PDB file of C-alpha atoms in Angstrom:
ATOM      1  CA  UNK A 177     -13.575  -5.512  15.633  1.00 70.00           C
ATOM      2  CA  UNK A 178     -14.790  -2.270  13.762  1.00 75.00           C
ATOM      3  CA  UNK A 179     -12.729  -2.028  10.883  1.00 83.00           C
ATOM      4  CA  UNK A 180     -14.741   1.032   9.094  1.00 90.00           C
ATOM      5  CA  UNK A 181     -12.258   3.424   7.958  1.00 96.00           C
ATOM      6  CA  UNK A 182     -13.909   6.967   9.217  1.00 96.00           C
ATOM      7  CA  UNK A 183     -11.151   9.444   7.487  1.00 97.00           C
ATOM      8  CA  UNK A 184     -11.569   7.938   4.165  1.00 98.00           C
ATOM      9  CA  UNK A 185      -9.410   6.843   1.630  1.00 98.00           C
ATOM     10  CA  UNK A 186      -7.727   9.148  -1.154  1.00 98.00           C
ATOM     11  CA  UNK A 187      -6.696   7.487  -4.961  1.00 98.00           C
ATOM     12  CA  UNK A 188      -4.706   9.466  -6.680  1.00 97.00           C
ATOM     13  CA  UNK A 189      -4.989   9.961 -10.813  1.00 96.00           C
ATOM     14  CA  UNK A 190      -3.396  10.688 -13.646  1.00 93.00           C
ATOM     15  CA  UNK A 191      -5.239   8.987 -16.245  1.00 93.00           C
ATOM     16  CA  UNK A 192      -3.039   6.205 -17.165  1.00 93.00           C
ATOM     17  CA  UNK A 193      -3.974   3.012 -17.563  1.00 93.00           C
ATOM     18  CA  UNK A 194      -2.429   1.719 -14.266  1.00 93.00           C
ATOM     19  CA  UNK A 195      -4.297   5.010 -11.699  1.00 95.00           C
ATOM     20  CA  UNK A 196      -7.614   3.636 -13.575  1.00 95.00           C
ATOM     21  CA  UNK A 197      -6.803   0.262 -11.824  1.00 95.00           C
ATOM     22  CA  UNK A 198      -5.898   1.907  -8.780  1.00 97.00           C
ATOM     23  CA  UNK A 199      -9.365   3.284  -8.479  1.00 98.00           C
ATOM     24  CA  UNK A 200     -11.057  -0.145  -9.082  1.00 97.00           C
ATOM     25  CA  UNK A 201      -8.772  -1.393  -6.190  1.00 98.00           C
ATOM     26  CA  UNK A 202      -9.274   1.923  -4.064  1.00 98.00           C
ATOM     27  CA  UNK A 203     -13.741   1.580  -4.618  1.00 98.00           C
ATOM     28  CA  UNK A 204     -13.708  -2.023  -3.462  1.00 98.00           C
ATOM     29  CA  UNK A 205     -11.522  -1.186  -0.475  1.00 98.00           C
ATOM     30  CA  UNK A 206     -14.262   1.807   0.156  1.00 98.00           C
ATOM     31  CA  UNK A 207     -16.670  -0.724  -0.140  1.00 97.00           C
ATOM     32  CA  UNK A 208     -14.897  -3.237   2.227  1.00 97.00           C
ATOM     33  CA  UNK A 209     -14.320  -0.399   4.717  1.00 97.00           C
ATOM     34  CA  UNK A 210     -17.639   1.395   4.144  1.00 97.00           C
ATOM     35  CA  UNK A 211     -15.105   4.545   3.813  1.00 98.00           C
ATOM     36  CA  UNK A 212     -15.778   7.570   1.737  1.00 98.00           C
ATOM     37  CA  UNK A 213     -12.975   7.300  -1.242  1.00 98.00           C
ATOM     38  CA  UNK A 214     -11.883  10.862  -2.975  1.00 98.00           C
ATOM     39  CA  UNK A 215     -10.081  11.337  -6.476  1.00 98.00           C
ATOM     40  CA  UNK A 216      -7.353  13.121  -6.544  1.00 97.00           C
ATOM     41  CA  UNK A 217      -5.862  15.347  -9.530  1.00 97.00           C
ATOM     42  CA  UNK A 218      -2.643  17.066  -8.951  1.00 94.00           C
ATOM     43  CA  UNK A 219      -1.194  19.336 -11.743  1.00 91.00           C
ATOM     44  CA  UNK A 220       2.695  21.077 -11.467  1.00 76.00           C
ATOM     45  CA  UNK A 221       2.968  24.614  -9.566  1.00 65.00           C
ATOM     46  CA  UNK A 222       1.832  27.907  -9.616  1.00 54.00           C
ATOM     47  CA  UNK A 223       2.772  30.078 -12.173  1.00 52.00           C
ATOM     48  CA  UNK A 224       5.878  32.301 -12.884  1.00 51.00           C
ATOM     49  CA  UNK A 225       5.945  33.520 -16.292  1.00 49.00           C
ATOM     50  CA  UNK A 226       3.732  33.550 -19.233  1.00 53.00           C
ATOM     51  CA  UNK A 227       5.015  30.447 -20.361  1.00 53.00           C
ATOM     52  CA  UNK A 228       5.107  28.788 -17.340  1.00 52.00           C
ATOM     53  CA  UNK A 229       1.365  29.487 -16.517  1.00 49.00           C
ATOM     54  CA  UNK A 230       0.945  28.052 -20.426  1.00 48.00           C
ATOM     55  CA  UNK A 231       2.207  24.857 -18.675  1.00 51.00           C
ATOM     56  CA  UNK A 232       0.661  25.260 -15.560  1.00 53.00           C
ATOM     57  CA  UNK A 233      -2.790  25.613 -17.536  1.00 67.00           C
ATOM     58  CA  UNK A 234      -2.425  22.316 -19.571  1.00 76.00           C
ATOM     59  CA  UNK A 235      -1.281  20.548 -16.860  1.00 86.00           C
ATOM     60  CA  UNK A 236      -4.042  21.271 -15.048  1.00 90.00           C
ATOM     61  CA  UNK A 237      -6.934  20.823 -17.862  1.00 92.00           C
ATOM     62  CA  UNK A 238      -5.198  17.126 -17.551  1.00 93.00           C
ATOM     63  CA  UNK A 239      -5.550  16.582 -14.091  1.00 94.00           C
ATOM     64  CA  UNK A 240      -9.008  17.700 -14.479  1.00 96.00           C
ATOM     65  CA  UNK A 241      -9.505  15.391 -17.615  1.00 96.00           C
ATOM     66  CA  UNK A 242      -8.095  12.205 -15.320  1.00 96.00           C
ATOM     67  CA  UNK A 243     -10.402  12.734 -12.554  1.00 97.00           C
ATOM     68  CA  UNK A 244     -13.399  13.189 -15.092  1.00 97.00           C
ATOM     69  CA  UNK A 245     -12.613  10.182 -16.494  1.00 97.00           C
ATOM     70  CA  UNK A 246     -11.910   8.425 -13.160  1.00 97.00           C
ATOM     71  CA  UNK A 247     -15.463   9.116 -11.890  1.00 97.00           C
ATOM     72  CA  UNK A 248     -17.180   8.024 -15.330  1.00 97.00           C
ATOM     73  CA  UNK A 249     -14.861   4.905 -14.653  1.00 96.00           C
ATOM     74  CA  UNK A 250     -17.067   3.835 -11.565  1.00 96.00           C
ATOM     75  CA  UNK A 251     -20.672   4.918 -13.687  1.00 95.00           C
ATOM     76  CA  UNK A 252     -22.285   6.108 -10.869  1.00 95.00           C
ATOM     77  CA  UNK A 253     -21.465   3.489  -7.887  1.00 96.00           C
ATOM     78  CA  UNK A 254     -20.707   4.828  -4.448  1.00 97.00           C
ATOM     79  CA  UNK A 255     -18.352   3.462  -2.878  1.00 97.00           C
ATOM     80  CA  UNK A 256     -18.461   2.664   0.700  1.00 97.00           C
ATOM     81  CA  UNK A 257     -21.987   4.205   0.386  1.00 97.00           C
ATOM     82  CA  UNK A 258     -20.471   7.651  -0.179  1.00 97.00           C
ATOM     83  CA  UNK A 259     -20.689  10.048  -2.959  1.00 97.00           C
ATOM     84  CA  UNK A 260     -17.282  10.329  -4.632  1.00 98.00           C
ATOM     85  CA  UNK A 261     -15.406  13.230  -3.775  1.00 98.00           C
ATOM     86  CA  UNK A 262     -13.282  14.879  -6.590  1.00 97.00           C
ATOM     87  CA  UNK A 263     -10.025  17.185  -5.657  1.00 97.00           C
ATOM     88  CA  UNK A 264      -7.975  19.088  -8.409  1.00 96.00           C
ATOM     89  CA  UNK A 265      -5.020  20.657  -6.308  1.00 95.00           C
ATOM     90  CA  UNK A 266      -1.900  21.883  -7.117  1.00 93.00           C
ATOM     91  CA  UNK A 267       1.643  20.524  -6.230  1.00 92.00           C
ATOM     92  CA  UNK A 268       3.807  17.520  -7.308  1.00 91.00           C
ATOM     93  CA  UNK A 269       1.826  14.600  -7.074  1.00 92.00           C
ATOM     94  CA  UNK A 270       4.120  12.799  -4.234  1.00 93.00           C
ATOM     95  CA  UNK A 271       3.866  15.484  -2.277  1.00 93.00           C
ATOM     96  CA  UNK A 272      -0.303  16.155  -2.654  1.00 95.00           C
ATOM     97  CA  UNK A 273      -0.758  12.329  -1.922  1.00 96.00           C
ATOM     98  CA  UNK A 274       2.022  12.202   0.985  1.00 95.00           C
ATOM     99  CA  UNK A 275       0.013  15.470   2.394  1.00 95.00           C
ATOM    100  CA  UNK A 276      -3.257  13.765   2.395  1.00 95.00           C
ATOM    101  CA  UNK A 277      -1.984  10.532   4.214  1.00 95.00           C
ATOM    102  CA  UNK A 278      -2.143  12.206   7.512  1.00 93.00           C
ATOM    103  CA  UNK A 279      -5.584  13.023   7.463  1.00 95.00           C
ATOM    104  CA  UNK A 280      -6.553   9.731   5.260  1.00 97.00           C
ATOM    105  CA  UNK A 281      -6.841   6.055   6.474  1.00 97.00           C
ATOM    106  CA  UNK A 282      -4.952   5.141   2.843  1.00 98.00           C
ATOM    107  CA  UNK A 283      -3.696   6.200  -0.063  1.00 98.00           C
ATOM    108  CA  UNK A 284      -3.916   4.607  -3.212  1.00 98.00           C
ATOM    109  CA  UNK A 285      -1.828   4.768  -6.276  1.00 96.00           C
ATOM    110  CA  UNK A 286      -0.815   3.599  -9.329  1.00 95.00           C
ATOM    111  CA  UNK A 287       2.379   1.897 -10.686  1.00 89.00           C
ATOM    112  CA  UNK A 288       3.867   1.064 -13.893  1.00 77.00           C
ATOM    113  CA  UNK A 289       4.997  -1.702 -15.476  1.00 52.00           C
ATOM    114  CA  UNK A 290       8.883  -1.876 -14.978  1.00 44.00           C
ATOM    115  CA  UNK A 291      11.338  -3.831 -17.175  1.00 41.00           C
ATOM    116  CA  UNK A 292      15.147  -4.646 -15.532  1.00 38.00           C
ATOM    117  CA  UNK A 293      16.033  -1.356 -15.499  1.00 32.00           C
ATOM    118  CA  UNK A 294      13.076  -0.311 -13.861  1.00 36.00           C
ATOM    119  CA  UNK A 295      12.442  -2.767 -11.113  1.00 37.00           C
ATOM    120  CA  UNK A 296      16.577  -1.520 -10.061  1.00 34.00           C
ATOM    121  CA  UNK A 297      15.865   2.205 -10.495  1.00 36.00           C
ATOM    122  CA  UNK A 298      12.158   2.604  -9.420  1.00 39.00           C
ATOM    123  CA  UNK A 299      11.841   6.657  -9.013  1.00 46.00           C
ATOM    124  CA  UNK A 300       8.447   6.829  -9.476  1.00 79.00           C
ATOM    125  CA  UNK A 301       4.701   9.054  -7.705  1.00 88.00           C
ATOM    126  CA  UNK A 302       4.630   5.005  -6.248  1.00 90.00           C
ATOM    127  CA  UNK A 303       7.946   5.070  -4.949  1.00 88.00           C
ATOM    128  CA  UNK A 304       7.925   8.322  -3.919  1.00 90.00           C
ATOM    129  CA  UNK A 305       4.811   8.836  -1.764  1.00 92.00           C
ATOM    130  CA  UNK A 306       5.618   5.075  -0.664  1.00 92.00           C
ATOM    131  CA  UNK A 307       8.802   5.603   1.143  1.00 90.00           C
ATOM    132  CA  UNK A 308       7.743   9.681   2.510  1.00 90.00           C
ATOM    133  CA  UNK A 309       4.173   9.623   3.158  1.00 93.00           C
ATOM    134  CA  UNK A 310       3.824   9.247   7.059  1.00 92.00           C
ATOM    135  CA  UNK A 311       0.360   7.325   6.839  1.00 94.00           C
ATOM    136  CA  UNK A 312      -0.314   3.574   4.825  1.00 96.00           C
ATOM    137  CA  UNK A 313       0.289   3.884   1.012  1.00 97.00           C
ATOM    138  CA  UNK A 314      -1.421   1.081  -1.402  1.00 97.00           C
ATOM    139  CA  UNK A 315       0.389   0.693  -4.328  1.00 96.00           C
ATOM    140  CA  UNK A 316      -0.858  -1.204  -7.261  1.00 96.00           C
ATOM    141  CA  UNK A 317       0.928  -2.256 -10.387  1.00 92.00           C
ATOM    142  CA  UNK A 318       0.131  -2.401 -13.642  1.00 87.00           C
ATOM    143  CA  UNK A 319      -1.298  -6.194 -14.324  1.00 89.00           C
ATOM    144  CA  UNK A 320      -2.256  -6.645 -10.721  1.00 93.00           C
ATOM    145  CA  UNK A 321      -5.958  -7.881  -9.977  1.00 95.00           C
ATOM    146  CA  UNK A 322      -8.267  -5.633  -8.354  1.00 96.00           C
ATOM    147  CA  UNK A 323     -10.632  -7.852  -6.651  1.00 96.00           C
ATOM    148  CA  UNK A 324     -10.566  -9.327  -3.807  1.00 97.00           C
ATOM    149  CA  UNK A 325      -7.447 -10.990  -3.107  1.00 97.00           C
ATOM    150  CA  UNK A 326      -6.819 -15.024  -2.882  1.00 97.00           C
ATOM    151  CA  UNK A 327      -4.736 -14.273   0.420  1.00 97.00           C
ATOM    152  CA  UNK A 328      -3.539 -11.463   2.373  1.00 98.00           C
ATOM    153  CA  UNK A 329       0.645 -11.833   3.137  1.00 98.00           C
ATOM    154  CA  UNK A 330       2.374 -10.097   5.770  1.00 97.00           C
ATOM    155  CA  UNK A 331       5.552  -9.832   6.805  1.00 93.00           C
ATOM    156  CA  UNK A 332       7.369  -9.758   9.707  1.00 88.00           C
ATOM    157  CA  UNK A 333      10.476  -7.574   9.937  1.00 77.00           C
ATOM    158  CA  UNK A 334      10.716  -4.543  11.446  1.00 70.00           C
ATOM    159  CA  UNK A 335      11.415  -3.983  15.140  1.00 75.00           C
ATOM    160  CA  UNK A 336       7.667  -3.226  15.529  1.00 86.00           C
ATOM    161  CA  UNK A 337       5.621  -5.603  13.264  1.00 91.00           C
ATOM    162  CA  UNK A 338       2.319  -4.604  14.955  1.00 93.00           C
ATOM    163  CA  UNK A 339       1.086  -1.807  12.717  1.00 93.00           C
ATOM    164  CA  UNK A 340       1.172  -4.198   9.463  1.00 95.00           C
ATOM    165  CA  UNK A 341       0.015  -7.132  11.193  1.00 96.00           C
ATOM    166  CA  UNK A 342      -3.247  -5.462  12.891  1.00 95.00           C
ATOM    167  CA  UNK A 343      -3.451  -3.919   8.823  1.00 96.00           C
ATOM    168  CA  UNK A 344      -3.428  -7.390   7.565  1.00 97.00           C
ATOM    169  CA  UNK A 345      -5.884  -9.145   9.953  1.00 97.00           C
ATOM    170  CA  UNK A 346      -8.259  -6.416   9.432  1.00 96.00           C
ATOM    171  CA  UNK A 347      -8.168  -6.820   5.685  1.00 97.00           C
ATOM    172  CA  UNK A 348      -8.201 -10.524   5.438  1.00 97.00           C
ATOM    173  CA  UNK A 349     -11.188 -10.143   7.836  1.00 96.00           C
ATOM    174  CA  UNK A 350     -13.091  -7.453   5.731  1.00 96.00           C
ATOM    175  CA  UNK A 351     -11.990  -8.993   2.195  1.00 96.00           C
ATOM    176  CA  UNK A 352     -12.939 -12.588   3.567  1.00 96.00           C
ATOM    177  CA  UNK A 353      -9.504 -14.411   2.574  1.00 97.00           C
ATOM    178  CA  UNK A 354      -6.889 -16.109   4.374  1.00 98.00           C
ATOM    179  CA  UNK A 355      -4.012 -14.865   5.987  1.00 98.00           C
ATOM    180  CA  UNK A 356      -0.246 -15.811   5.560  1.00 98.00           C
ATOM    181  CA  UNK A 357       1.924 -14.049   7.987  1.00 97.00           C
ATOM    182  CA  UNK A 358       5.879 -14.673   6.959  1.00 96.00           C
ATOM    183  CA  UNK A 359       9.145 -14.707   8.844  1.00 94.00           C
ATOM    184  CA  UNK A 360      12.738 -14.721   7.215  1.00 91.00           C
ATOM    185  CA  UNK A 361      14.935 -16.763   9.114  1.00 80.00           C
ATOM    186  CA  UNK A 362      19.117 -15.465   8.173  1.00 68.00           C
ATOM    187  CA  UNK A 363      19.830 -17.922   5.841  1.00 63.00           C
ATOM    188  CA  UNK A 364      23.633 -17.336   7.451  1.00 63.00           C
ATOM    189  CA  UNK A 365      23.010 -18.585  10.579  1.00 54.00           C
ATOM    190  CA  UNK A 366      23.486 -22.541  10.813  1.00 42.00           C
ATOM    191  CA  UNK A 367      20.582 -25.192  11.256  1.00 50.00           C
ATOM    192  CA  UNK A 368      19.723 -25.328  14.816  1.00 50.00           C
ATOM    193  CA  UNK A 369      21.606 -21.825  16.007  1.00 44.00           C
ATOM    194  CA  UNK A 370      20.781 -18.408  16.740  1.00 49.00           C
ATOM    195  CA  UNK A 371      17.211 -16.209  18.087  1.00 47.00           C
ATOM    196  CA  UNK A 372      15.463 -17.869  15.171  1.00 50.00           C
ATOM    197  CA  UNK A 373      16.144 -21.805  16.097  1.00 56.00           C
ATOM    198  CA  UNK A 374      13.430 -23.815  17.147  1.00 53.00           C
ATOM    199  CA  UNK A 375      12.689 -22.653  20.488  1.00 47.00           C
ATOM    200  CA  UNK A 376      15.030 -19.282  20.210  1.00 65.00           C
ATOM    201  CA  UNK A 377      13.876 -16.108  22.056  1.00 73.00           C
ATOM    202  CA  UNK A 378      12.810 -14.206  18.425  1.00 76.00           C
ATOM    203  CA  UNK A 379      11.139 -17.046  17.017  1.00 84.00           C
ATOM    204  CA  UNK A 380       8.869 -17.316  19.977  1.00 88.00           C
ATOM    205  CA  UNK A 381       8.709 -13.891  20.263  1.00 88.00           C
ATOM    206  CA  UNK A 382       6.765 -13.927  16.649  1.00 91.00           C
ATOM    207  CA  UNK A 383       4.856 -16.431  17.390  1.00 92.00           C
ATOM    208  CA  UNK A 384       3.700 -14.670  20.808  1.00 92.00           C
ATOM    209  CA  UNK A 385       2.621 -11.226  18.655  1.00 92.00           C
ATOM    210  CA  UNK A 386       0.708 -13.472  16.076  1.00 95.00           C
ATOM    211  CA  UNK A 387      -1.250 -14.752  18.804  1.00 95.00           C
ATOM    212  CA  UNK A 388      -2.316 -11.694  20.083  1.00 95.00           C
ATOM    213  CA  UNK A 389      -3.412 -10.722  16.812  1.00 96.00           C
ATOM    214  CA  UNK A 390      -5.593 -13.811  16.420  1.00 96.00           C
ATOM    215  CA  UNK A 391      -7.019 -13.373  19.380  1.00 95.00           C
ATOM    216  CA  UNK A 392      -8.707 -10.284  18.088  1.00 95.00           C
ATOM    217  CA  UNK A 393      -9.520 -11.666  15.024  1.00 96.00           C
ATOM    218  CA  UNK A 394     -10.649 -14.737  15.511  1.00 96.00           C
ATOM    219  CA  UNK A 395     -12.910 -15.338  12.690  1.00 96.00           C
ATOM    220  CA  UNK A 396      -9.279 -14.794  10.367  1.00 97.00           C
ATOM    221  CA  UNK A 397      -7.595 -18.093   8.873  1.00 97.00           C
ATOM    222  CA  UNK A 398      -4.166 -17.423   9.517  1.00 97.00           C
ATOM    223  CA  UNK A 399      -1.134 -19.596   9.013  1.00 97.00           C
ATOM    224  CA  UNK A 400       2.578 -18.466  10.376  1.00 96.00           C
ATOM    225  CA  UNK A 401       5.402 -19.408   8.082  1.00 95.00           C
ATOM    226  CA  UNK A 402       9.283 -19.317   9.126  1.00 94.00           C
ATOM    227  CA  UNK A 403      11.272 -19.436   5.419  1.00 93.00           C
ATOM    228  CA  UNK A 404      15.267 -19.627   5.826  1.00 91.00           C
ATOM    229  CA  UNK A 405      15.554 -16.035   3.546  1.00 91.00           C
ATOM    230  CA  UNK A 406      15.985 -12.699   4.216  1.00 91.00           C
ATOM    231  CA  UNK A 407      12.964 -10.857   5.300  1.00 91.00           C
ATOM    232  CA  UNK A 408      12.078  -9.409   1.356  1.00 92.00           C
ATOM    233  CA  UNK A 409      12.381 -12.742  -0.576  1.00 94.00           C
ATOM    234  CA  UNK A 410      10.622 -14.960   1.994  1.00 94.00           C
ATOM    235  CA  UNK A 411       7.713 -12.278   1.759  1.00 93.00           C
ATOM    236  CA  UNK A 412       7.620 -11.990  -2.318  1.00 94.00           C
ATOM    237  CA  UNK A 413       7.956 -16.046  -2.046  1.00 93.00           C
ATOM    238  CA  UNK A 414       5.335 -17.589  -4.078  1.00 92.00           C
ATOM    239  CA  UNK A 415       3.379 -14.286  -4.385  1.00 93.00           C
ATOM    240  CA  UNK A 416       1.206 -13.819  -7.815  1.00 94.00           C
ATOM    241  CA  UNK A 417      -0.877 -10.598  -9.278  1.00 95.00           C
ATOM    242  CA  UNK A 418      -4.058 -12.246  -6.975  1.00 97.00           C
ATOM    243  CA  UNK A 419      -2.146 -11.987  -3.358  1.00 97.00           C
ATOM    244  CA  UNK A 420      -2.676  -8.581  -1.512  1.00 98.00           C
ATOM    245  CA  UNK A 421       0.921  -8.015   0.377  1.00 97.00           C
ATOM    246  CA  UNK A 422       1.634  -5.986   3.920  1.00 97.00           C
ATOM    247  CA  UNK A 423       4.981  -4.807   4.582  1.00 95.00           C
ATOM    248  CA  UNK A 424       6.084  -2.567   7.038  1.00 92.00           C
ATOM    249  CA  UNK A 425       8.737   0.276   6.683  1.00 82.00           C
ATOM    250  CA  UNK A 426       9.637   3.737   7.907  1.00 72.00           C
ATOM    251  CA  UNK A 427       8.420   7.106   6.503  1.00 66.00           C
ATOM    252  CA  UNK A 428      11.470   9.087   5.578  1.00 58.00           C
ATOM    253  CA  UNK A 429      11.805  12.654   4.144  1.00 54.00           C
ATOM    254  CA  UNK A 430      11.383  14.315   0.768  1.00 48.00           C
ATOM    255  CA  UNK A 431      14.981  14.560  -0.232  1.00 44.00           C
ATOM    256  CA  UNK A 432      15.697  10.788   1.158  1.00 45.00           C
ATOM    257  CA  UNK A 433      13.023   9.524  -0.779  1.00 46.00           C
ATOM    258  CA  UNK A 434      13.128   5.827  -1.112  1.00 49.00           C
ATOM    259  CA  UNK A 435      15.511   3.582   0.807  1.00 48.00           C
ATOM    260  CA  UNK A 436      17.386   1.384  -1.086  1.00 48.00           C
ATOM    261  CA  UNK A 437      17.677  -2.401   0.116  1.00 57.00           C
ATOM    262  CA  UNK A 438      14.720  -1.945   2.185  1.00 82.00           C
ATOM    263  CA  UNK A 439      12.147  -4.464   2.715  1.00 88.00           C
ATOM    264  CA  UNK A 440       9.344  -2.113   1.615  1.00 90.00           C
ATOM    265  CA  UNK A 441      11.625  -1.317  -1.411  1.00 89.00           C
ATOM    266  CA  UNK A 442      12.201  -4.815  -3.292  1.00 90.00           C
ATOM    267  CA  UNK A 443       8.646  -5.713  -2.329  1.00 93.00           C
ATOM    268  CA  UNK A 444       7.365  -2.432  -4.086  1.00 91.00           C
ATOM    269  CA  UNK A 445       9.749  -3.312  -7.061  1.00 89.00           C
ATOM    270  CA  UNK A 446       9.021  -6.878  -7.642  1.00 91.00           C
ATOM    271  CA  UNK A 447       5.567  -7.917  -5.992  1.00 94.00           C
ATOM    272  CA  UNK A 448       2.722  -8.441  -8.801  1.00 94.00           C
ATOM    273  CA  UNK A 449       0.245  -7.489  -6.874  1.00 96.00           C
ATOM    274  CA  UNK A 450      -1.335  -4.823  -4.443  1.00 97.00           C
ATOM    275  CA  UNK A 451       1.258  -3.866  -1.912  1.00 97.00           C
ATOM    276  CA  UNK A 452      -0.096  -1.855   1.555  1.00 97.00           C
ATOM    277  CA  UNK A 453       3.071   0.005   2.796  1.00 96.00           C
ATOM    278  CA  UNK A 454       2.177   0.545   6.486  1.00 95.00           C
ATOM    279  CA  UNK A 455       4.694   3.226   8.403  1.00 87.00           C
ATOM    280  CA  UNK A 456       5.189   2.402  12.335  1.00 75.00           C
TER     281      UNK A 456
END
């Protein structure tokens, strides 16, 4: 199947150390897609008052100073044979990058490293443009290896699964890497009861969608794994800095901003590695 990515893919900067990984990730994934890849600055608002514009000035002199630096970052490559676009615009962040996803095939951003605290109160330009961008969001946290992934893991909650799966074939395919595509059985149910038993209605249901997706990508090494957890831990099971993760989730508005308990959520707040947030 084509998998070229024709609307490009957007990385937004703000020269910390963890957006400077997210454009290594984001120039492979060009390069895997043959996609054109932009840089993205964003700096504050517009001005209101002497002071303000003060602000509004140094803010975006940094913005500037992160895309510079971004671009120096890949010494002249082009990614997805493309020149590299830069962009300086001005808005929040979230917003810019959340803008962008509906005329982008991804996103790509940077996250932090979060201690306890953190990982329970994520309220981050991640989180954010995560949970209310409309189009797929990578996010990719500090530590996490930029490469090409050992595996590709999906999951498979949501009512509609099909928009991460037919994300996750397509990049296991272009990045040359298996495929584990997971299932959390309710751990309440009891051994041998319920739509995910042996045989149940749901658990054949999954294993009917999976093999329409391997059908189309037949060339994909894909394993389907049933793990008696809810849908978020059997997903972040076993995952390391190495695995590239899928999940699936729901675009929601500005003031909602991220959902807590959802799938997409703990994933984003615990997974080492490069998570794809793909919106049905």
């Amino acid at each position: 199947m084509d998998t070229t990515w024709y609307r490009g893919i957007v990385v937004g900067v703000d020269g910390s150390a963890e957006s400077m990984a997210a454009v290594d990730w984001a120039a492979l994934t060009a390069d895997r897609h043959s996609a054109r890849l932009t840089v993205l600055g964003a700096y504050g608002t517009e001005p209101s008052s002497p002071r303000t514009a003060l602000v509004h000035a140094n803010t975006r002199t940094d913005a500037c100073d992160a895309v510079e630096r971004a671009v120096a970052r890949l010494d002249g490559a082009r990614p997805g044979g493309h020149d590299v676009e830069q962009r300086i615009i001005p808005g929040t962040p979230a917003y810019v990058l959340t803008q962008r996803s509906t005329a982008n095939d991804l996103v790509v951003v940077g996250r932090r490293g979060l201690g306890g605290w953190g990982r329970a109160a994520l309220g981050s330009v991640s989180a954010a443009t995560a949970a209310t961008a409309p189009g797929p969001v990578a996010v990719v946290p500090a530590g996490a290896w930029t490469g090409d992934p050992r595996r590709v893991v999906v999951g498979m909650d949501g009512d509609d699964p099909d928009p991460q799966l037919g994300m996750a074939f397509a990049e296991a395919q272009q990045r040359a890497c298996p495929l584990e595509i997971v299932h959390g059985l309710d751990p309440d149910l009891a051994p041998g009861t319920g739509p995910d038993a042996p045989g149940g209605p749901e658990r054949q249901d999954v294993h009917d969608r999976v093999a329409r997706w391997t059908g189309k990508y037949p060339a994909v090494s894909a394993v389907l794994t049933f793990r008696d957890e809810g849908a978020a831990d059997a997903l972040l099971h076993g995952l390391g800095p190495e695995d590239l993760v899928v999940v699936g989730g729901r675009p929601h508005s500005v003031l909602a901003g991220r959902v807590w308990n959802s799938v997409a959520d703990a994933v984003l707040r615990r997974a080492a590695g490069p998570v794809i947030v793909v919106h049905a």
